[in-house]
Short mmCIF file of C-alpha atoms in Angstrom, two decimals:
data_model
loop_
_atom_site.label_atom_id
_atom_site.label_comp_id
_atom_site.label_asym_id
_atom_site.label_seq_id
_atom_site.Cartn_x
_atom_site.Cartn_y
_atom_site.Cartn_z
CA MET A 674 265.17 57.02 87.97
CA THR A 675 266.83 53.89 86.56
CA LYS A 676 264.36 50.90 85.68
CA ILE A 677 264.91 47.55 86.79
CA GLY A 678 263.05 45.63 84.06
CA THR A 679 259.75 45.80 82.35
CA GLY A 680 256.93 46.91 84.60
CA GLY A 681 259.00 46.74 87.86
CA PRO A 682 260.53 49.19 90.49
CA VAL A 683 262.68 51.86 89.68
CA LYS A 684 265.40 53.44 91.52
CA ASN A 685 265.60 57.04 92.56
CA GLY A 686 268.37 58.20 94.62
CA GLY A 687 269.71 54.72 95.56
CA ARG A 688 266.19 53.62 96.99
CA TYR A 689 263.27 51.55 95.07
CA TRP A 690 259.79 53.32 94.16
CA GLY A 691 257.08 51.83 92.35
CA ASN A 692 254.83 53.36 89.92
CA PHE A 693 250.97 52.77 90.12
CA LEU A 694 249.48 55.33 88.00
CA SER A 695 247.98 52.78 85.83
CA PHE A 696 246.11 51.86 89.01
CA GLN A 697 244.84 55.71 89.49
CA ALA A 698 241.07 54.88 89.69
CA VAL A 699 241.81 52.73 92.97
CA GLY A 700 244.25 55.39 94.55
CA GLY A 701 247.40 54.26 92.40
CA ARG A 702 250.45 56.17 92.62
CA ARG A 703 253.95 57.01 92.81
CA GLU A 704 255.31 55.48 96.12
CA PRO A 705 258.18 54.03 97.62
CA LEU A 706 258.68 50.70 98.62
CA VAL A 707 259.12 50.41 102.39
CA PRO A 708 259.47 46.90 104.27
CA GLU A 709 257.50 46.13 106.87
CA GLY A 710 258.85 48.01 109.98
CA ALA A 711 261.13 50.10 108.07
CA LYS A 712 261.03 54.31 107.65
CA LEU A 713 262.63 54.51 104.22
CA ALA A 714 262.61 53.16 100.99
CA THR A 715 264.61 49.94 100.42
CA THR A 716 267.82 49.47 98.87
CA ASN A 717 267.75 45.66 98.06
CA ALA A 718 266.64 45.14 94.52
CA ARG A 719 265.10 41.62 95.36
CA GLU A 720 263.35 43.14 98.42
CA ALA A 721 262.28 45.65 96.01
CA ARG A 722 261.02 43.47 93.48
CA ARG A 723 259.06 41.80 96.21
CA LEU A 724 257.46 44.50 97.89
CA PHE A 725 256.51 45.93 94.01
CA GLU A 726 254.38 42.46 93.08
CA VAL A 727 252.66 42.49 96.69
CA ARG A 728 251.50 46.26 95.97
CA ARG A 729 250.60 45.53 92.50
CA THR A 730 248.29 42.84 93.36
CA PHE A 731 246.74 44.77 95.96
CA TYR A 732 246.11 47.33 93.23
CA HIS A 733 244.76 45.07 90.66
CA ASP A 734 242.28 42.92 93.58
CA ARG A 735 240.98 46.88 94.39
CA LEU A 736 240.45 47.47 90.48
CA ALA A 737 238.81 43.94 89.86
CA ARG A 738 236.49 44.82 92.86
CA LEU A 739 235.63 48.32 91.94
CA THR A 740 234.91 46.62 88.18
CA ALA A 741 232.29 44.11 89.95
CA GLY A 742 230.62 46.78 91.59
CA LEU A 743 231.91 45.95 95.04
CA THR A 744 233.46 48.67 97.84
CA VAL A 745 237.27 49.25 97.08
CA ASP A 746 238.46 49.30 100.77
CA SER A 747 238.00 46.25 102.87
CA PRO A 748 236.73 47.21 106.26
CA THR A 749 238.14 46.38 109.57
CA LEU A 750 237.05 43.63 111.39
CA ALA A 751 235.47 45.41 114.06
CA ALA A 752 233.60 47.66 111.52
CA TYR A 753 232.64 44.32 109.79
CA ALA A 754 231.36 43.29 112.77
CA ALA A 755 229.26 46.17 113.66
CA THR A 756 227.71 46.17 110.04
CA PHE A 757 227.11 42.42 110.42
CA LEU A 758 225.48 42.68 113.89
CA SER A 759 223.43 45.39 112.67
CA ARG A 760 221.63 43.00 109.69
CA LEU A 761 220.90 40.41 112.32
CA VAL A 762 219.17 43.17 114.57
CA ARG A 763 217.01 44.13 111.13
CA GLU A 764 216.45 40.43 109.82
CA VAL A 765 212.61 40.02 110.03
CA ARG A 766 210.04 37.08 109.50
CA VAL A 767 207.06 37.40 106.78
CA ASP A 768 204.67 38.07 109.67
CA GLY A 769 207.21 40.87 111.29
CA SER A 770 208.53 39.35 113.93
CA ALA A 771 212.44 39.52 114.71
CA VAL A 772 213.96 36.46 113.65
CA HIS A 773 216.82 36.73 116.21
CA SER A 774 215.59 37.12 119.59
CA VAL A 775 217.47 39.47 122.16
CA HIS A 776 219.09 36.54 123.83
CA SER A 777 220.37 34.91 120.61
CA LEU A 778 221.53 38.79 119.86
CA ASP A 779 223.64 38.81 123.27
CA ARG A 780 225.09 35.38 122.39
CA ARG A 781 226.25 36.24 119.27
CA ARG A 782 227.53 39.52 120.08
CA ARG A 783 229.26 37.91 123.15
CA GLY A 784 231.33 35.48 120.88
CA ILE A 785 232.15 37.64 118.32
CA MET A 786 233.39 40.70 120.58
CA THR A 787 235.35 38.12 122.71
CA CYS A 788 237.04 36.69 119.40
CA LEU A 789 237.84 40.19 118.26
CA ASP A 790 239.78 41.12 121.69
CA THR A 791 242.32 38.53 121.08
CA PRO A 792 245.70 39.67 120.81
CA ALA A 793 245.65 37.68 117.13
CA PHE A 794 242.62 39.49 115.93
CA ARG A 795 243.65 43.03 117.12
CA ALA A 796 246.73 42.95 114.94
CA VAL A 797 244.61 41.94 112.02
CA ARG A 798 244.19 45.53 109.75
CA SER A 799 241.01 44.59 107.73
CA VAL A 800 238.83 41.58 106.70
CA GLU A 801 240.33 41.14 103.96
CA ALA A 802 244.17 40.60 105.19
CA LEU A 803 243.01 37.78 107.83
CA THR A 804 245.03 34.45 107.63
CA ARG A 805 244.44 30.95 108.22
CA GLN A 806 247.41 31.61 110.76
CA GLN A 807 245.31 34.03 112.81
CA CYS A 808 242.72 32.41 113.09
CA ASP A 809 244.92 29.45 114.56
CA ALA A 810 246.35 31.45 117.03
CA MET A 811 242.86 33.33 117.98
CA LEU A 812 241.91 29.67 118.74
CA ARG A 813 244.63 28.93 120.81
CA GLN A 814 244.31 32.35 122.94
CA LEU A 815 240.44 31.79 123.47
CA ALA A 816 241.13 28.49 124.99
CA VAL A 817 243.03 30.53 128.10
CA VAL A 818 241.05 33.77 128.18
CA PRO A 819 239.65 33.53 131.72
CA LYS A 820 236.25 33.95 133.03
CA ALA A 821 234.65 36.12 135.70
CA SER A 822 235.72 33.14 137.95
CA GLY A 823 239.15 32.88 137.04
CA GLU A 824 238.64 29.45 134.84
CA ALA A 825 239.68 29.19 131.57
CA LEU A 826 236.44 29.01 128.61
CA LEU A 827 235.23 25.29 128.20
CA PRO A 828 236.01 23.89 124.69
CA ALA A 829 232.13 24.03 124.18
CA THR A 830 232.55 27.79 124.89
CA VAL A 831 235.19 28.54 122.43
CA ARG A 832 233.64 26.21 119.66
CA SER A 833 230.29 28.45 120.08
CA TYR A 834 232.40 31.57 119.81
CA ALA A 835 234.55 30.38 116.76
CA ALA A 836 231.49 29.54 115.53
CA GLU A 837 229.81 32.89 115.25
CA MET A 838 232.76 34.47 114.02
CA SER A 839 232.89 32.09 111.25
CA ALA A 840 229.25 33.15 110.59
CA LEU A 841 230.62 36.66 110.41
CA LEU A 842 233.39 35.65 107.58
CA GLY A 843 230.84 33.60 105.90
CA GLU A 844 228.89 36.63 105.13
CA ALA A 845 232.32 38.54 104.42
CA VAL A 846 232.51 36.05 101.48
CA LEU A 847 229.02 36.50 100.24
CA ASP A 848 229.70 40.13 100.26
CA GLY A 849 232.93 39.95 98.09
CA LEU A 850 235.16 40.95 100.80
CA ARG A 851 236.66 37.70 100.92
CA THR A 852 237.30 34.41 98.89
CA ASP A 853 237.32 32.05 101.48
CA ASN A 854 236.31 31.50 105.44
CA PRO A 855 239.81 30.78 107.29
CA LEU A 856 237.84 29.58 109.88
CA LEU A 857 236.58 26.17 108.19
CA ASN A 858 238.06 23.08 109.28
CA GLN A 859 240.72 24.48 111.75
CA ARG A 860 243.08 22.00 113.33
CA ALA A 861 243.16 24.13 116.59
CA MET A 862 239.43 23.94 116.96
CA PRO A 863 238.73 22.24 120.51
CA LYS A 864 236.96 18.79 119.84
CA PRO A 865 233.34 18.90 121.23
CA LYS A 866 232.85 16.81 124.67
CA LEU A 867 230.30 13.94 124.01
CA ASP A 868 227.89 14.18 126.41
CA THR A 869 226.57 11.17 127.91
CA ALA A 870 223.32 10.14 129.77
CA LEU A 871 225.08 7.30 131.76
CA ASP A 872 226.85 10.30 133.73
CA ASP A 873 225.77 9.94 137.20
CA ASP A 874 227.29 12.97 138.82
CA LYS A 875 225.15 15.51 136.22
CA PHE A 876 222.13 15.19 138.23
CA LEU A 877 220.46 14.16 141.40
CA ASN A 878 218.24 10.89 142.17
CA ARG A 879 215.32 11.64 144.40
CA GLU A 880 216.96 10.94 147.94
CA GLU A 881 219.23 13.65 147.05
CA GLY A 882 216.86 16.02 145.51
CA ARG A 883 215.06 15.90 148.90
CA ARG A 884 218.12 16.62 150.68
CA LEU A 885 219.03 19.72 148.55
CA LEU A 886 215.57 20.83 149.53
CA ASP A 887 215.73 20.21 153.01
CA PHE A 888 219.04 22.12 153.66
CA LEU A 889 218.29 25.04 151.42
CA LEU A 890 218.45 28.60 153.77
CA PRO A 891 217.49 31.81 153.04
CA SER A 892 220.40 34.80 153.34
CA PRO A 893 220.00 38.51 153.54
CA ARG A 894 220.69 38.62 149.71
CA LEU A 895 218.85 35.98 148.49
CA PRO A 896 215.58 35.82 151.03
CA LEU A 897 213.35 33.47 148.78
CA ALA A 898 216.39 30.59 148.08
CA VAL A 899 214.35 27.76 149.37
CA GLU A 900 211.54 28.89 147.16
CA ILE A 901 213.71 29.40 144.11
CA GLY A 902 215.70 26.07 144.58
CA ALA A 903 212.38 24.09 144.71
CA VAL A 904 210.94 25.83 141.49
CA PHE A 905 214.14 25.09 139.61
CA LEU A 906 213.94 21.35 141.10
CA TYR A 907 209.86 21.18 139.99
CA THR A 908 210.01 22.67 136.54
CA GLY A 909 213.78 21.92 134.93
CA GLY A 910 213.69 25.50 133.47
CA ARG A 911 216.72 27.16 132.92
CA ARG A 912 218.33 29.71 134.71
CA HIS A 913 217.00 33.36 132.73
CA GLU A 914 213.46 31.23 132.72
CA VAL A 915 213.11 30.97 136.65
CA LEU A 916 214.35 33.88 137.71
CA GLY A 917 212.13 35.73 134.88
CA ILE A 918 209.00 34.32 136.01
CA LEU A 919 206.19 37.16 136.66
CA VAL A 920 202.90 36.61 138.97
CA ARG A 921 200.83 36.61 136.12
CA ASP A 922 202.77 33.75 134.90
CA VAL A 923 200.87 31.55 137.02
CA ASP A 924 197.77 30.03 136.02
CA PHE A 925 195.90 28.36 139.37
CA LEU A 926 193.00 27.33 137.44
CA ARG A 927 194.60 25.68 134.95
CA GLY A 928 197.31 24.24 137.06
CA GLU A 929 200.23 25.36 134.79
CA VAL A 930 203.34 27.82 134.87
CA SER A 931 203.55 29.87 131.30
CA LEU A 932 207.00 30.64 129.92
CA TYR A 933 207.04 33.22 127.24
CA ASP A 934 209.01 36.17 126.23
CA ASN A 935 208.66 39.53 128.86
CA GLY A 936 210.57 42.51 129.59
CA TYR A 937 212.89 40.65 131.75
CA ARG A 938 213.99 37.75 129.93
CA ASN A 939 214.25 36.39 126.33
CA LEU A 940 214.00 32.58 125.91
CA LYS A 941 216.57 30.70 124.19
CA ASN A 942 214.32 29.85 120.70
CA ARG A 943 210.89 29.35 119.99
CA GLY A 944 210.62 26.08 121.03
CA ALA A 945 211.36 27.40 124.51
CA ARG A 946 208.00 29.26 124.81
CA ARG A 947 205.74 26.57 126.71
CA ARG A 948 203.99 25.69 130.00
CA ILE A 949 204.74 23.25 132.64
CA PRO A 950 202.58 21.60 135.04
CA LEU A 951 202.07 23.42 138.32
CA TRP A 952 202.99 20.40 141.03
CA PRO A 953 201.08 19.75 144.05
CA ALA A 954 204.64 21.55 146.09
CA MET A 955 204.87 24.31 143.35
CA ARG A 956 201.06 25.28 143.92
CA MET A 957 201.91 25.63 147.78
CA ILE A 958 204.79 27.99 147.18
CA PHE A 959 202.97 30.09 144.41
CA GLU A 960 199.53 30.74 146.56
CA ARG A 961 202.13 32.32 149.20
CA LEU A 962 204.19 34.73 147.06
CA CYS A 963 201.54 35.63 144.61
CA ALA A 964 198.75 36.72 146.83
CA GLY A 965 198.12 40.36 146.41
CA ARG A 966 200.77 41.13 144.09
CA ASP A 967 200.74 43.01 141.05
CA PRO A 968 200.42 40.49 137.81
CA ASN A 969 203.25 42.47 135.93
CA GLU A 970 205.92 42.22 139.10
CA LEU A 971 208.57 39.46 139.07
CA LEU A 972 207.91 36.56 141.08
CA PHE A 973 211.66 36.72 142.58
CA PRO A 974 212.58 40.15 142.76
CA ALA A 975 216.44 40.88 143.63
CA VAL A 976 216.73 42.83 147.13
CA ARG A 977 217.10 46.54 146.24
CA LEU A 978 220.70 48.01 146.90
CA CYS A 979 221.10 51.01 148.75
CA GLY A 980 220.52 54.42 146.29
CA ALA A 981 218.70 51.79 144.03
CA PRO A 982 215.85 53.51 142.27
CA GLN A 983 212.69 51.41 144.51
CA SER A 984 210.56 51.39 141.27
CA ILE A 985 213.16 49.11 139.87
CA ALA A 986 213.23 45.51 140.79
CA ASN A 987 216.04 43.81 139.24
CA MET A 988 216.59 40.14 137.96
CA ILE A 989 218.47 37.91 140.16
CA GLY A 990 221.67 37.33 138.67
CA ASP A 991 222.56 33.44 140.14
CA ILE A 992 221.72 31.17 142.72
CA ASN A 993 224.77 28.53 142.20
CA GLY A 994 226.20 29.61 145.44
CA THR A 995 223.52 29.10 147.25
CA LEU A 996 222.77 25.36 145.82
CA ARG A 997 226.46 24.82 146.23
CA ALA A 998 226.06 25.44 150.20
CA ALA A 999 222.95 23.66 150.37
CA ALA A 1000 224.65 20.66 148.48
CA GLN A 1001 227.55 20.93 151.18
CA ARG A 1002 225.30 20.59 154.48
CA ALA A 1003 223.55 18.02 152.73
CA ARG A 1004 226.91 15.86 152.20
CA ILE A 1005 225.76 15.91 148.70
CA THR A 1006 229.52 15.32 146.60
CA LYS A 1007 228.04 15.92 143.23
CA LYS A 1008 228.76 19.56 141.43
CA VAL A 1009 225.31 21.41 142.23
CA THR A 1010 224.11 24.14 140.17
CA HIS A 1011 220.91 25.22 138.75
CA HIS A 1012 221.79 23.41 135.20
CA THR A 1013 222.21 19.92 137.46
CA LEU A 1014 218.41 20.62 138.76
CA ARG A 1015 217.24 20.79 135.03
CA HIS A 1016 219.06 17.24 134.41
CA THR A 1017 217.43 16.12 138.01
CA TYR A 1018 213.89 17.21 136.61
CA ILE A 1019 214.15 15.39 133.49
CA SER A 1020 215.33 12.43 134.96
CA ALA A 1021 212.59 12.52 137.31
CA ARG A 1022 209.44 12.54 135.15
CA LEU A 1023 211.37 9.60 132.68
CA THR A 1024 211.01 7.42 135.80
CA MET A 1025 207.36 8.73 136.44
CA GLN A 1026 204.07 7.16 134.93
CA HIS A 1027 201.26 9.02 132.88
CA ARG A 1028 197.70 8.65 132.50
CA SER A 1029 196.96 8.15 128.74
CA LEU A 1030 193.46 8.97 127.23
CA THR A 1031 192.10 5.50 127.66
CA GLY A 1032 192.78 5.92 131.57
CA VAL A 1033 195.69 3.42 131.44
CA LEU A 1034 198.63 4.54 132.92
CA VAL A 1035 201.61 4.44 131.09
CA PRO A 1036 205.48 5.38 131.26
CA VAL A 1037 206.05 9.10 130.59
CA ASP A 1038 207.16 9.55 127.00
CA GLU A 1039 209.95 11.74 125.99
CA ALA A 1040 207.82 13.81 123.56
CA LEU A 1041 206.01 15.09 127.05
CA VAL A 1042 209.12 15.92 128.59
CA VAL A 1043 210.49 17.90 125.30
CA LEU A 1044 207.49 20.20 125.54
CA GLU A 1045 207.89 20.72 129.29
CA VAL A 1046 211.30 21.28 129.26
CA GLY A 1047 211.92 23.17 126.15
CA HIS A 1048 213.54 21.23 123.53
CA THR A 1049 212.29 20.94 120.09
CA THR A 1050 213.71 17.32 119.40
CA THR A 1051 213.83 14.14 121.71
CA GLU A 1052 218.02 13.57 120.81
CA MET A 1053 218.92 15.70 123.73
CA ILE A 1054 216.78 13.68 126.14
CA ARG A 1055 218.30 10.59 124.88
CA THR A 1056 221.82 11.75 124.50
CA THR A 1057 222.37 14.00 127.42
CA TYR A 1058 219.64 14.94 129.94
CA GLY A 1059 217.41 11.62 130.52
CA HIS A 1060 220.15 9.75 132.76
CA LEU A 1061 219.30 5.98 133.13
CA THR A 1062 218.36 4.79 136.50
CA ARG A 1063 216.58 1.88 137.72
CA GLU A 1064 214.72 4.28 140.41
CA ARG A 1065 210.94 3.93 138.82
CA VAL A 1066 207.71 5.23 140.77
CA ALA A 1067 204.04 4.94 140.03
CA SER A 1068 202.67 8.21 140.56
CA THR A 1069 201.62 10.85 138.09
CA MET A 1070 202.55 13.73 140.41
CA LEU A 1071 206.12 14.90 140.92
CA SER A 1072 207.52 14.81 144.13
CA TYR A 1073 210.83 14.65 145.91
CA GLY A 1074 209.55 13.85 149.30
CA GLU A 1075 210.54 17.03 151.54
CA ALA A 1076 209.45 18.08 154.67
CA ALA A 1077 206.97 20.93 154.71
CA MET A 1078 209.08 24.14 154.31
CA ASP A 1079 208.75 25.83 157.49
CA TYR A 1080 210.25 29.07 157.14
CA ASP A 1081 210.61 30.65 160.51
CA THR A 1082 212.60 27.49 161.29
CA ARG A 1083 214.73 28.04 158.08
CA ARG A 1084 215.18 31.32 158.64
CA ALA A 1085 216.65 29.91 162.47
CA LEU A 1086 219.05 27.83 160.84
CA ALA A 1087 220.36 30.02 158.60
CA ARG A 1088 221.32 32.44 161.26
CA ALA A 1089 222.82 29.64 163.05
CA ASP A 1090 224.65 28.51 160.35
CA HIS A 1091 226.41 32.23 159.79
CA GLY A 1092 226.93 32.28 163.41
CA ALA A 1093 229.17 28.82 163.04
CA ARG A 1094 230.67 30.40 160.10
CA ILE A 1095 231.83 33.35 161.88
CA SER A 1096 232.67 31.95 165.02
CA ALA A 1097 234.92 29.35 162.50
CA GLY A 1098 236.61 32.51 160.78
CA LEU A 1099 237.57 34.05 164.33
CA ALA A 1100 239.02 30.50 165.65
CA ALA A 1101 241.46 30.19 162.23
CA LYS A 1102 242.40 34.06 162.48
CA LYS A 1103 243.69 33.21 165.97
CA MET A 1104 245.22 30.19 164.64
CA ARG A 1105 247.08 31.81 161.97
CA ALA A 1106 248.27 34.85 164.46
CA ALA A 1107 250.03 32.06 166.88
CA ALA A 1108 251.57 30.01 163.91
CA PRO A 1109 254.78 31.06 162.33
CA SER A 1110 254.31 32.35 159.07
CA ALA A 1111 255.30 30.39 156.07
CA PRO A 1112 258.67 30.85 153.89
CA VAL A 1113 257.77 32.48 150.91
CA LEU A 1114 259.64 29.92 148.13
CA THR A 1115 261.66 32.24 145.50
CA SER A 1116 263.67 29.27 143.85
CA GLY A 1117 262.81 29.68 139.85
CA PRO A 1118 261.87 31.63 137.34
CA PRO A 1119 258.60 33.77 138.14
CA LEU A 1120 255.38 32.48 136.59
CA THR A 1121 254.18 33.75 133.54
CA THR A 1122 249.70 35.21 133.66
CA GLU A 1123 248.95 32.23 131.82
CA GLU A 1124 251.09 29.62 134.01
CA ALA A 1125 250.14 31.40 137.54
CA SER A 1126 246.26 30.82 136.06
CA HIS A 1127 246.99 27.17 135.34
CA ARG A 1128 248.40 26.71 138.71
CA ARG A 1129 245.63 28.27 140.60
CA LYS A 1130 243.11 26.39 138.59
CA GLU A 1131 244.34 22.86 139.74
CA ILE A 1132 245.75 23.73 142.62
CA ALA A 1133 241.93 24.82 143.61
CA ARG A 1134 240.73 21.76 141.60
CA GLN A 1135 242.53 19.51 144.20
CA ILE A 1136 241.45 21.54 147.07
CA ARG A 1137 237.72 21.03 145.58
CA LYS A 1138 238.38 17.42 145.52
CA ARG A 1139 239.61 16.29 148.87
CA VAL A 1140 237.00 19.06 150.51
CA ARG A 1141 234.34 17.27 148.79
CA ALA A 1142 235.27 13.75 149.79
CA ALA A 1143 235.58 14.21 153.10
CA ARG A 1144 232.26 16.13 152.97
CA TRP A 1145 233.37 19.43 154.81
CA LEU A 1146 231.42 22.20 155.19
CA ASP A 1147 232.52 25.91 154.68
CA ALA A 1148 232.79 26.20 158.43
CA ASP A 1149 234.86 23.00 158.32
CA PHE A 1150 237.46 24.45 155.58
CA VAL A 1151 237.57 27.41 157.45
CA ALA A 1152 238.35 25.94 161.36
CA ARG A 1153 240.62 22.95 160.15
CA ALA A 1154 242.63 24.22 157.21
CA GLY A 1155 242.79 28.17 158.29
CA ALA A 1156 241.23 29.42 156.02
CA THR A 1157 239.10 32.75 155.78
CA PRO A 1158 235.41 32.76 155.08
CA SER A 1159 235.80 34.00 151.69
CA GLU A 1160 238.97 31.51 150.68
CA ALA A 1161 236.87 29.29 151.41
CA SER A 1162 233.60 29.76 149.67
CA GLY A 1163 235.76 31.36 146.66
CA VAL A 1164 237.77 28.29 146.32
CA MET A 1165 234.69 25.93 146.57
CA ARG A 1166 232.76 27.67 143.96
CA GLY A 1167 235.85 28.25 141.38
CA ASP A 1168 236.38 32.21 141.79
CA HIS A 1169 240.29 31.63 142.99
CA ALA A 1170 241.64 34.38 140.43
CA ARG A 1171 241.79 36.72 143.49
CA PHE A 1172 244.02 34.44 145.43
CA GLY A 1173 247.94 33.99 145.08
CA VAL A 1174 249.55 30.72 143.96
CA GLU A 1175 251.59 30.45 147.38
CA ARG A 1176 248.40 31.11 149.65
CA LEU A 1177 246.45 28.14 147.70
CA ALA A 1178 249.45 25.71 147.82
CA GLU A 1179 249.42 26.34 151.42
CA LEU A 1180 245.58 25.79 151.71
CA LEU A 1181 246.42 22.46 149.63
CA GLU A 1182 248.87 21.52 151.93
CA ARG A 1183 246.67 22.36 155.00
CA VAL A 1184 243.77 20.30 153.24
CA VAL A 1185 246.15 17.36 152.66
CA SER A 1186 247.27 16.95 156.22
CA ALA A 1187 243.78 17.46 158.04
CA THR A 1188 242.06 14.78 155.52
CA ALA A 1189 244.79 12.16 155.65
CA ARG A 1190 243.75 9.01 157.43
CA PRO A 1191 245.58 7.65 160.38
CA PRO A 1192 247.82 4.76 159.53
CA ARG A 1193 246.11 1.48 160.78
CA LEU A 1194 247.34 -0.73 163.74
CA ALA A 1195 248.43 -3.76 163.40
CA GLN A 1196 246.47 -6.54 165.33
CA HIS A 1197 247.81 -8.81 167.49
CA GLY A 1198 247.81 -12.35 166.99
CA ARG A 1199 248.25 -11.38 163.34
#
């Protein structure tokens, strides 16, 4: 062997090796200096020197960690994530209660696992090897991760997931596995969206709330759709809070609905545990639903699927599709979700009056609304949820003025609506069969998966914009644009990932043609 300089690589048969026996305590030995991607040791003296310094630094850090009483081997990101999450599960307060709720743990686990599943983080070998460049790439890849609906994650969601991963890396710094947190002050971090209470599209006024309740219809999979929509509007509860209400949570004597943790759901935080007034419209609904039922049952059980055990009553997953259909029938052009109804409740409460201890009617205070909706401060009420409106009522009881709920009539209307959609679908099928098939455009290079996703998202957004502006129902979309019922409902609720770009472009062209206004004729004598 020929040695190059002092304390450097040695040449062995034309190739370079490194002698790290002085680091035997941490696994040091004689080893070939193999460049990344190669199978044999290098024959280049400069490359050998670089590889030698890298390996010596590696062993020096391992020895320093051993001297400090820390673990020598840096764990993989996945292994350390499991350790970090298990620590969160074991954290308890002085009274023995868990610091983190099941809902909070699920949210943190989902954020960390989504980050670990990006290509940038899958290539990282250990916590120690993670770089700022890889964190930057992870954030950019996270911004295009598709949700179940096919749309990309919202910037706020990306920030939330990155915050959970940043907490993990901060813990790694405390454990001595890293010297810094590479996710701090990242340029690729999406900017936070500044919500404002001035946005009229985020809530429904009382007239729109009344129309939404009047046009809610039951369905075979959601027979209690009318009642659920009303409870969302009259409680301002979050999705899992309302769908997880038990029969025992309704107290008719005190006139309150209790929201606490139970076997079906965990609340967002300790401040979310609260009692909500039992408004007259809700009392009528609950009296009918609670009569003769087990106190520990779900108030709104999901329809059991075929083959499911009869002893299991699962929670309903979501009702946004039902709310969207009702908004279409009510000619409401705003995007309506269960979160829109939370905004609506808070805004409606702020327009009401409250009887003080002295018997005087005064405007409802923000602090009272905070107690009802499960916030800890009034800041979110002022900046996000409490939408400004000139609408004021001199009432102490919340009401949207909806018609009395005749459930037999609602079921008959639901059957008629279902029949109209089937008829429109059959008519559209005949129209497609009679029309010549459109030529397939093959010009230009094929789209990548990411490009196709962005193209579908943009085309579907334009379709929704035109359909809502024209105040079409699903049946109108099917009959006038030749869409299938599944295409109409999928595009309108954002679930367009299963449709091809060409098909969406064809639907957009038909929607544009059907919604275009005819030219105005010139008047004589002008």
